[in-house]
Amino acid sequence: MSIDAKAAMKVVEDGLQVVSTAFAEKDASLNAMSLQVDGLSAANVALQAQLDTANATIADLKAKLEPKPPAPKTVKDYGVVGDGIKDDTAAMQAALDAGVRDVPAGKYLIDPAKSLLVRDGVQVKADPNAILLCKANALPRYYIVRLVGAKSAWTGGQIMGDRDRHTYTAGSTHEWGYGAMLSGDGASLTDCVIDGCTGDGIGVSGDNVTLRNVVSKRNRRQGLSVFACKGFRAYNCQFNDTKGTAPQAGVDFEPDNGAVLDAVMENCIAKNNSTAGFMAWVRAEVAGNVEVTLKNCNTEGNANGIQGKGLNGKALMRVEGGNHVNRSAGVRSEDGCTVTLVASTFSFAGKPVSFAQQWAVQKVGTGQVVQTGVVYK
């Protein structure tokens, strides 16, 4: 049987044409589908943009329609004036008792016979330029601010005593005028300046009290007095320029009764105080001990940098590090006191080494000094 080549080629060509046509139709379909997908994608983008615009519009309308929360109240919302002339004691106390915590900048005249009381859990935040100005008085004893509550706190501001405007009467030393008294357990004082009280800048009698970044200066009796308590802490504080009535120390650990236990001061400065920078003193009528540790604390320009005496108990002072440059002794350890020095430096500018060795440490009576790695220069 013979094959018609021409007819066969025609069949093949027709078949190829059919296949080509099918592929062309498929490509056309795919292109159409791609265009449809692109169209749907563009529509989705446009729809999403419309939805975003609608949501933004709704959120904007909602923000405009919903009432805004009231601004936090300050003590001035309770009739406190803050001009340094009007007595603001009662109005500010009412604000604190009502839960108001913010004290804006201003001068607030406070009657120290009444005091501002900070009660349990109340945490006051004062502007750095909020000045509590002690009303001039003739009181032998006063308190400008008293943190009487557990975990009460005062942050910021300045507390100004009246030592330069006070009326000193005969028959009293007027040595009990306090800037801040912390008697509540867990109370704290932070970022505050206390200046010019007739007695102590700060008094502490509560357990676990903390001071941070506090400057207490130009007070007559002490920069800080720590009475019977446990767990006292002070960080990055300064106690300077105490002069006026004894003992005239930067810091005095002196229990009226009981003991001062587990007290630590770290990175603190005591400068230009008339007697001692840091003092531990147990009086004869008090049966108790003082146990305090100074870590990287510096003394400068005091008559004695570190001084201790235990007349009816032990005054135990541990001094770790720090640089001490003072007018007389770097350390003066008297009866009943033991001072332990660890890697501390005592400098006597312009004095020969023999003078430094003679005067850096003074032991009186039964006073003891234990030294490890101490440098004199």
PDB file of C-alpha atoms in Angstrom, residues 36-143:
ATOM      1  CA  GLN A  36      -8.777  39.663  36.366  1.00  0.00           C
ATOM      2  CA  VAL A  37      -6.406  38.857  39.307  1.00  0.00           C
ATOM      3  CA  ASP A  38      -4.607  42.176  38.861  1.00  0.00           C
ATOM      4  CA  GLY A  39      -7.937  43.915  38.807  1.00  0.00           C
ATOM      5  CA  LEU A  40      -9.084  42.161  41.967  1.00  0.00           C
ATOM      6  CA  SER A  41      -5.786  43.014  43.705  1.00  0.00           C
ATOM      7  CA  ALA A  42      -6.107  46.671  42.771  1.00  0.00           C
ATOM      8  CA  ALA A  43      -9.699  46.635  43.968  1.00  0.00           C
ATOM      9  CA  ASN A  44      -8.603  45.114  47.273  1.00  0.00           C
ATOM     10  CA  VAL A  45      -5.932  47.803  47.715  1.00  0.00           C
ATOM     11  CA  ALA A  46      -8.457  50.517  46.988  1.00  0.00           C
ATOM     12  CA  LEU A  47     -10.989  48.923  49.342  1.00  0.00           C
ATOM     13  CA  GLN A  48      -8.382  48.628  52.116  1.00  0.00           C
ATOM     14  CA  ALA A  49      -7.473  52.288  51.666  1.00  0.00           C
ATOM     15  CA  GLN A  50     -11.156  53.196  51.977  1.00  0.00           C
ATOM     16  CA  LEU A  51     -11.456  51.046  55.113  1.00  0.00           C
ATOM     17  CA  ASP A  52      -8.337  52.642  56.651  1.00  0.00           C
ATOM     18  CA  THR A  53      -9.711  56.097  55.958  1.00  0.00           C
ATOM     19  CA  ALA A  54     -13.059  55.120  57.440  1.00  0.00           C
ATOM     20  CA  ASN A  55     -11.412  53.680  60.558  1.00  0.00           C
ATOM     21  CA  ALA A  56      -9.263  56.774  61.014  1.00  0.00           C
ATOM     22  CA  THR A  57     -12.327  58.953  60.661  1.00  0.00           C
ATOM     23  CA  ILE A  58     -14.244  56.857  63.199  1.00  0.00           C
ATOM     24  CA  ALA A  59     -11.303  56.956  65.653  1.00  0.00           C
ATOM     25  CA  ASP A  60     -11.032  60.719  65.237  1.00  0.00           C
ATOM     26  CA  LEU A  61     -14.746  61.190  65.816  1.00  0.00           C
ATOM     27  CA  LYS A  62     -14.612  58.871  68.815  1.00  0.00           C
ATOM     28  CA  ALA A  63     -11.709  60.811  70.318  1.00  0.00           C
ATOM     29  CA  LYS A  64     -13.602  64.074  69.833  1.00  0.00           C
ATOM     30  CA  LEU A  65     -16.848  62.733  71.236  1.00  0.00           C
ATOM     31  CA  GLU A  66     -15.415  60.861  74.253  1.00  0.00           C
ATOM     32  CA  PRO A  67     -14.745  63.009  77.326  1.00  0.00           C
ATOM     33  CA  LYS A  68     -11.059  63.566  78.068  1.00  0.00           C
ATOM     34  CA  PRO A  69      -9.777  62.362  81.438  1.00  0.00           C
ATOM     35  CA  PRO A  70      -9.289  65.248  83.828  1.00  0.00           C
ATOM     36  CA  ALA A  71      -5.769  66.547  84.369  1.00  0.00           C
ATOM     37  CA  PRO A  72      -4.169  65.250  87.584  1.00  0.00           C
ATOM     38  CA  LYS A  73      -4.977  67.486  90.499  1.00  0.00           C
ATOM     39  CA  THR A  74      -2.255  69.350  92.354  1.00  0.00           C
ATOM     40  CA  VAL A  75      -2.295  70.850  95.822  1.00  0.00           C
ATOM     41  CA  LYS A  76      -3.209  74.192  94.238  1.00  0.00           C
ATOM     42  CA  ASP A  77      -6.612  72.727  93.371  1.00  0.00           C
ATOM     43  CA  TYR A  78      -7.292  72.708  97.120  1.00  0.00           C
ATOM     44  CA  GLY A  79      -6.743  76.388  97.741  1.00  0.00           C
ATOM     45  CA  VAL A  80      -2.989  76.261  98.215  1.00  0.00           C
ATOM     46  CA  VAL A  81      -1.557  79.586  97.027  1.00  0.00           C
ATOM     47  CA  GLY A  82       2.208  79.048  96.943  1.00  0.00           C
ATOM     48  CA  ASP A  83       3.294  82.680  97.117  1.00  0.00           C
ATOM     49  CA  GLY A  84       5.450  82.373 100.236  1.00  0.00           C
ATOM     50  CA  ILE A  85       3.213  84.852 102.081  1.00  0.00           C
ATOM     51  CA  LYS A  86      -0.068  83.079 102.791  1.00  0.00           C
ATOM     52  CA  ASP A  87       0.054  80.231 105.319  1.00  0.00           C
ATOM     53  CA  ASP A  88      -0.572  77.122 103.151  1.00  0.00           C
ATOM     54  CA  THR A  89      -0.298  74.511 105.910  1.00  0.00           C
ATOM     55  CA  ALA A  90      -3.985  73.637 106.346  1.00  0.00           C
ATOM     56  CA  ALA A  91      -4.838  73.687 102.642  1.00  0.00           C
ATOM     57  CA  MET A  92      -1.867  71.531 101.694  1.00  0.00           C
ATOM     58  CA  GLN A  93      -2.618  69.054 104.478  1.00  0.00           C
ATOM     59  CA  ALA A  94      -6.207  68.791 103.227  1.00  0.00           C
ATOM     60  CA  ALA A  95      -4.911  68.118  99.707  1.00  0.00           C
ATOM     61  CA  LEU A  96      -2.530  65.382 100.878  1.00  0.00           C
ATOM     62  CA  ASP A  97      -5.246  63.756 102.987  1.00  0.00           C
ATOM     63  CA  ALA A  98      -7.573  63.810  99.959  1.00  0.00           C
ATOM     64  CA  GLY A  99      -5.065  61.845  97.901  1.00  0.00           C
ATOM     65  CA  VAL A 100      -3.427  64.689  95.962  1.00  0.00           C
ATOM     66  CA  ARG A 101       0.251  63.932  95.429  1.00  0.00           C
ATOM     67  CA  ASP A 102       1.654  66.612  93.078  1.00  0.00           C
ATOM     68  CA  VAL A 103       3.243  69.785  94.447  1.00  0.00           C
ATOM     69  CA  PRO A 104       4.065  72.206  91.600  1.00  0.00           C
ATOM     70  CA  ALA A 105       6.725  74.913  91.692  1.00  0.00           C
ATOM     71  CA  GLY A 106       6.061  77.700  94.190  1.00  0.00           C
ATOM     72  CA  LYS A 107       6.851  78.889  97.701  1.00  0.00           C
ATOM     73  CA  TYR A 108       4.637  77.297 100.328  1.00  0.00           C
ATOM     74  CA  LEU A 109       4.631  78.866 103.778  1.00  0.00           C
ATOM     75  CA  ILE A 110       4.356  76.064 106.361  1.00  0.00           C
ATOM     76  CA  ASP A 111       3.655  76.495 110.073  1.00  0.00           C
ATOM     77  CA  PRO A 112       6.140  74.147 111.805  1.00  0.00           C
ATOM     78  CA  ALA A 113       3.989  74.063 114.946  1.00  0.00           C
ATOM     79  CA  LYS A 114       1.423  72.123 112.879  1.00  0.00           C
ATOM     80  CA  SER A 115       3.741  70.381 110.372  1.00  0.00           C
ATOM     81  CA  LEU A 116       2.818  68.646 107.128  1.00  0.00           C
ATOM     82  CA  LEU A 117       1.971  65.013 107.872  1.00  0.00           C
ATOM     83  CA  VAL A 118       2.577  62.337 105.221  1.00  0.00           C
ATOM     84  CA  ARG A 119       0.534  59.302 106.236  1.00  0.00           C
ATOM     85  CA  ASP A 120       0.541  55.581 105.406  1.00  0.00           C
ATOM     86  CA  GLY A 121       1.382  54.851 101.775  1.00  0.00           C
ATOM     87  CA  VAL A 122       1.172  58.496 100.683  1.00  0.00           C
ATOM     88  CA  GLN A 123       3.863  59.288  98.106  1.00  0.00           C
ATOM     89  CA  VAL A 124       4.317  62.981  97.421  1.00  0.00           C
ATOM     90  CA  LYS A 125       6.093  64.231  94.297  1.00  0.00           C
ATOM     91  CA  ALA A 126       7.262  67.840  94.445  1.00  0.00           C
ATOM     92  CA  ASP A 127       8.657  69.929  91.610  1.00  0.00           C
ATOM     93  CA  PRO A 128      12.378  70.720  92.088  1.00  0.00           C
ATOM     94  CA  ASN A 129      11.350  74.375  92.509  1.00  0.00           C
ATOM     95  CA  ALA A 130       8.645  73.646  95.077  1.00  0.00           C
ATOM     96  CA  ILE A 131       9.935  75.290  98.256  1.00  0.00           C
ATOM     97  CA  LEU A 132       8.462  74.540 101.655  1.00  0.00           C
ATOM     98  CA  LEU A 133       9.287  77.698 103.585  1.00  0.00           C
ATOM     99  CA  CYS A 134       9.307  77.407 107.367  1.00  0.00           C
ATOM    100  CA  LYS A 135       7.252  80.143 108.982  1.00  0.00           C
ATOM    101  CA  ALA A 136       9.538  82.216 111.219  1.00  0.00           C
ATOM    102  CA  ASN A 137       8.974  81.271 114.843  1.00  0.00           C
ATOM    103  CA  ALA A 138      10.401  81.131 118.369  1.00  0.00           C
ATOM    104  CA  LEU A 139       9.798  77.405 118.975  1.00  0.00           C
ATOM    105  CA  PRO A 140      12.580  75.380 120.640  1.00  0.00           C
ATOM    106  CA  ARG A 141      11.231  72.327 118.750  1.00  0.00           C
ATOM    107  CA  TYR A 142       9.474  72.082 115.388  1.00  0.00           C
ATOM    108  CA  TYR A 143       8.966  69.833 112.358  1.00  0.00           C
TER     109      TYR A 143
END
